[in-house]
Amino acid sequence: WLLVGRATQGIGSAAIVPAGFAAITTIYPNRYGRLIGLMGAVQASVTLAGAPLGGWLGTWLGWRDSLHIVAVIAVLPVLLGRFTIPGATGQSSTAEPTHLLRAPLVRRAVTQTIVLAVIAFGVSTYLPLLLQTQFLLDVARSAVLATPTLIGVAVGSIIGGVLAERRDTTHIAWLIILAGLLLTWVPFVAAVAVGSALTAAGVGLGLPSQLVAVERIATAAHASKAGGTIQGARNIGGALGVVLTLP
């Protein structure tokens, strides 16, 4: 039953994120870039923080109570969405279907998203292992040193969302990621922590541009499809990132 519940949870999560991106694009067409960046910052931060937080809750409360807490928390966004999100107006329901992956720009954005997600989840998985095995730090200190990584991806996503309305930030993002990855090779704790944070900031900076690029091609009538395409790419990259970094 745990596997069935986890599968149901995954289906719900996969469905709600594209719907959120579509709501932003439809309701706020003139500000969707920065709002997508803000939403991406929240999504990336809580996703990267989820594993260590879940481990802490499971250790102190047990896995049953941890799942109960998650179920209670899940009710809050449902209520907020029901009573605070205005209804969309003017969206055509007879729009022609858009075959997004036929567009070269969309395929490039999907590829970039997968690689960025591999790096993001790879860093978030590898960093605690590195700090505990190579530098012999305990779990508490490792969590503290991983905090800048969460801050980095959040700040990068917000800035990336604002800039994505006017320009493609992908090239700048990759330069920042490269600098961060090189810094993580320096055999000092501070260098590893700063390098990971810089890498995460570069990922956050680059992801909004991929979604904005696909949203512009898809138009508002197919915003959910665009969001689902990019979210699927993030999930694939995240899974690969975790698998590739585990010993």
Coordinates of C-alpha atoms in Angstrom, one line a residue:
W1 CA 0.0 0.0 0.0
L2 CA 2.9 2.3 0.5
L3 CA 3.9 1.9 -3.1
V4 CA 0.3 2.5 -4.3
G5 CA 0.2 5.7 -2.1
R6 CA 3.5 6.9 -3.4
A7 CA 2.4 6.3 -7.0
T8 CA -0.8 8.3 -6.3
Q9 CA 1.2 11.1 -4.8
G10 CA 3.5 11.2 -7.8
I11 CA 0.6 11.4 -10.2
G12 CA -0.9 14.3 -8.2
S13 CA 2.4 16.1 -8.0
A14 CA 3.0 15.7 -11.7
A15 CA -0.4 17.1 -12.5
I16 CA -0.5 20.1 -10.2
V17 CA 2.8 21.7 -11.3
P18 CA 1.9 22.1 -15.0
A19 CA -1.5 23.4 -13.9
G20 CA 0.2 26.0 -11.7
F21 CA 2.4 27.2 -14.5
A22 CA -0.6 27.3 -16.8
A23 CA -2.5 29.4 -14.3
I24 CA 0.3 31.9 -14.0
T25 CA 0.6 32.2 -17.8
T26 CA -3.1 32.7 -18.3
I27 CA -4.0 35.0 -15.4
Y28 CA -0.8 37.1 -15.5
P29 CA 0.3 37.2 -19.2
N30 CA 2.4 40.3 -18.7
R31 CA 4.3 39.1 -15.7
Y32 CA 4.5 35.4 -16.1
G33 CA 8.3 35.3 -16.5
R34 CA 9.1 36.6 -13.0
L35 CA 6.2 34.6 -11.5
I36 CA 7.4 31.4 -13.1
G37 CA 10.8 32.2 -11.6
L38 CA 9.3 32.7 -8.2
M39 CA 7.3 29.4 -8.5
G40 CA 10.4 27.6 -9.7
A41 CA 12.4 28.9 -6.8
V42 CA 9.8 27.5 -4.3
Q43 CA 9.6 24.2 -6.2
A44 CA 13.3 23.7 -6.5
S45 CA 14.0 24.7 -2.9
V46 CA 11.4 22.5 -1.3
T47 CA 12.3 19.6 -3.6
L48 CA 15.9 19.7 -2.7
A49 CA 15.1 20.2 1.0
G50 CA 12.5 17.4 1.0
A51 CA 15.0 14.5 1.3
P52 CA 16.9 15.7 4.3
L53 CA 13.7 17.0 6.0
G54 CA 12.0 13.7 5.4
G55 CA 15.0 11.9 6.9
W56 CA 14.9 14.1 10.0
L57 CA 11.2 13.6 10.5
G58 CA 11.5 9.9 9.9
T59 CA 14.2 9.7 12.5
W60 CA 12.5 11.7 15.2
L61 CA 8.8 10.9 14.6
G62 CA 8.8 7.6 12.7
W63 CA 7.7 7.1 9.1
R64 CA 4.0 6.8 9.9
D65 CA 3.7 10.1 11.7
S66 CA 5.9 11.7 9.0
L67 CA 3.4 10.7 6.3
H68 CA 0.5 11.9 8.4
I69 CA 2.1 15.3 8.7
V70 CA 2.6 15.5 4.9
A71 CA -1.0 14.6 4.3
V72 CA -2.2 17.4 6.6
I73 CA 0.1 20.0 5.0
A74 CA -1.1 19.0 1.5
V75 CA -4.6 20.2 2.4
L76 CA -3.4 23.8 2.8
P77 CA -2.5 24.5 -0.9
V78 CA -5.8 23.0 -2.0
L79 CA -7.7 25.4 0.2
L80 CA -5.5 28.4 -0.9
G81 CA -5.9 27.5 -4.5
R82 CA -9.6 27.1 -4.2
F83 CA -10.3 30.5 -2.6
T84 CA -7.5 32.7 -3.9
I85 CA -6.8 31.9 -7.6
P86 CA -9.1 33.9 -9.9
G87 CA -10.8 32.2 -12.8
A88 CA -9.3 32.4 -16.2
T89 CA -11.1 34.5 -18.9
G90 CA -10.7 34.7 -22.6
Q91 CA -8.8 31.3 -23.0
S92 CA -9.9 29.5 -26.2
S93 CA -11.1 26.0 -25.8
T94 CA -11.0 25.3 -29.6
A95 CA -7.4 26.0 -30.2
E96 CA -5.5 23.7 -32.6
P97 CA -3.3 21.1 -30.9
T98 CA 0.3 22.1 -30.6
H99 CA 3.0 19.4 -31.3
L100 CA 5.6 21.0 -29.1
L101 CA 8.4 18.5 -29.5
R102 CA 8.4 19.1 -33.2
A103 CA 9.9 22.6 -32.7
P104 CA 13.7 22.6 -32.5
L105 CA 13.6 25.3 -29.8
V106 CA 11.4 23.2 -27.6
R107 CA 13.6 20.1 -28.0
R108 CA 16.6 22.2 -27.0
A109 CA 14.8 23.6 -24.0
V110 CA 13.7 20.1 -22.9
T111 CA 17.3 18.8 -23.3
Q112 CA 18.7 21.8 -21.3
T113 CA 16.1 21.2 -18.6
I114 CA 17.0 17.5 -18.3
V115 CA 20.8 18.3 -18.0
L116 CA 20.1 21.2 -15.5
A117 CA 18.0 18.9 -13.4
V118 CA 20.7 16.2 -13.4
I119 CA 23.1 18.7 -12.1
A120 CA 20.8 20.1 -9.4
F121 CA 19.7 16.8 -8.0
G122 CA 23.2 15.4 -8.4
V123 CA 24.7 18.2 -6.3
S124 CA 22.0 17.9 -3.7
T125 CA 22.5 14.2 -3.4
Y126 CA 26.3 14.2 -3.6
L127 CA 27.1 17.1 -1.3
P128 CA 25.9 15.5 2.0
L129 CA 27.7 12.3 1.1
L130 CA 30.9 14.2 0.3
L131 CA 30.8 16.2 3.5
Q132 CA 30.2 13.1 5.7
T133 CA 32.5 10.7 4.0
Q134 CA 35.5 12.8 2.9
F135 CA 35.4 15.6 5.5
L136 CA 33.9 13.4 8.3
L137 CA 31.2 15.9 9.3
D138 CA 28.2 14.8 11.2
V139 CA 24.6 15.1 9.8
A140 CA 23.8 18.4 11.5
R141 CA 26.9 20.2 10.2
S142 CA 26.4 18.7 6.7
A143 CA 22.8 20.1 6.7
V144 CA 24.0 23.5 7.7
L145 CA 26.6 23.6 4.9
A146 CA 24.0 22.4 2.4
T147 CA 21.7 25.4 3.3
P148 CA 23.5 27.8 0.9
T149 CA 22.7 25.4 -2.0
L150 CA 19.0 25.8 -1.3
I151 CA 19.4 29.5 -1.0
G152 CA 21.4 29.6 -4.3
V153 CA 18.8 27.8 -6.3
A154 CA 16.0 29.9 -4.9
V155 CA 17.8 33.2 -5.6
G156 CA 18.9 32.0 -9.0
S157 CA 15.3 31.1 -10.0
I158 CA 13.9 34.4 -8.9
I159 CA 16.6 36.4 -10.9
G160 CA 16.3 34.0 -13.8
G161 CA 12.5 34.5 -14.0
V162 CA 12.8 38.3 -14.0
L163 CA 15.6 38.2 -16.7
A164 CA 13.8 35.5 -18.8
E165 CA 11.1 38.0 -19.7
R166 CA 13.7 40.0 -21.7
R167 CA 16.5 37.7 -22.6
D168 CA 17.7 34.1 -22.6
T169 CA 19.8 33.4 -19.5
T170 CA 21.0 30.0 -20.5
H171 CA 24.6 30.9 -21.5
I172 CA 25.2 32.9 -18.3
A173 CA 23.7 30.1 -16.3
W174 CA 26.1 27.6 -17.7
L175 CA 29.1 29.8 -17.0
I176 CA 28.1 30.1 -13.4
I177 CA 27.5 26.3 -13.2
L178 CA 30.9 25.6 -14.7
A179 CA 32.6 27.9 -12.2
G180 CA 30.7 26.3 -9.3
L181 CA 31.6 22.8 -10.4
L182 CA 35.2 23.6 -10.7
L183 CA 35.2 25.1 -7.2
T184 CA 33.8 22.0 -5.7
W185 CA 37.0 20.2 -6.7
V186 CA 39.0 22.3 -4.3
P187 CA 39.6 20.0 -1.3
F188 CA 38.3 22.4 1.4
V189 CA 34.9 22.4 3.0
A190 CA 34.2 26.0 2.4
A191 CA 35.1 25.7 -1.3
V192 CA 32.8 22.7 -1.7
A193 CA 29.9 24.5 0.0
V194 CA 30.4 27.7 -2.0
G195 CA 30.8 25.8 -5.2
S196 CA 27.7 23.8 -4.7
A197 CA 25.7 27.0 -3.9
L198 CA 27.1 28.6 -7.0
T199 CA 26.2 25.6 -9.1
A200 CA 22.7 25.6 -7.7
A201 CA 22.3 29.3 -8.4
G202 CA 23.3 28.7 -12.0
V203 CA 20.7 26.0 -12.3
G204 CA 18.1 28.2 -10.9
L205 CA 19.1 31.0 -13.3
G206 CA 18.8 28.7 -16.3
L207 CA 15.6 26.8 -15.7
P208 CA 13.1 29.7 -16.1
S209 CA 14.4 30.5 -19.5
Q210 CA 13.6 27.0 -20.7
L211 CA 10.0 27.1 -19.5
V212 CA 9.4 30.7 -20.8
A213 CA 10.8 29.6 -24.3
V214 CA 8.3 26.7 -24.5
E215 CA 5.4 28.8 -23.1
R216 CA 5.9 31.4 -25.9
I217 CA 5.7 28.7 -28.6
A218 CA 2.8 26.9 -27.0
T219 CA 0.7 30.1 -26.4
A220 CA -1.7 30.5 -23.5
A221 CA -4.2 27.9 -24.9
H222 CA -1.6 25.2 -24.5
A223 CA 0.2 26.5 -21.4
S224 CA -0.6 23.3 -19.4
K225 CA 1.1 21.2 -22.1
A226 CA 4.1 23.4 -22.1
G227 CA 4.4 23.2 -18.3
G228 CA 3.9 19.5 -18.4
T229 CA 6.6 19.0 -21.0
I230 CA 9.2 21.0 -18.9
Q231 CA 8.1 19.4 -15.7
G232 CA 8.5 15.9 -17.2
A233 CA 12.0 16.9 -18.3
R234 CA 12.8 18.1 -14.8
N235 CA 11.6 14.8 -13.3
I236 CA 13.6 12.7 -15.7
G237 CA 16.7 14.8 -15.0
G238 CA 16.1 14.6 -11.3
A239 CA 15.9 10.9 -11.3
L240 CA 19.0 10.6 -13.4
G241 CA 20.9 13.0 -11.2
V242 CA 20.1 11.0 -8.0
V243 CA 21.0 7.6 -9.7
L244 CA 24.3 8.9 -11.2
T245 CA 25.6 10.3 -8.0
L246 CA 24.8 7.4 -5.7
P247 CA 27.7 5.1 -4.9

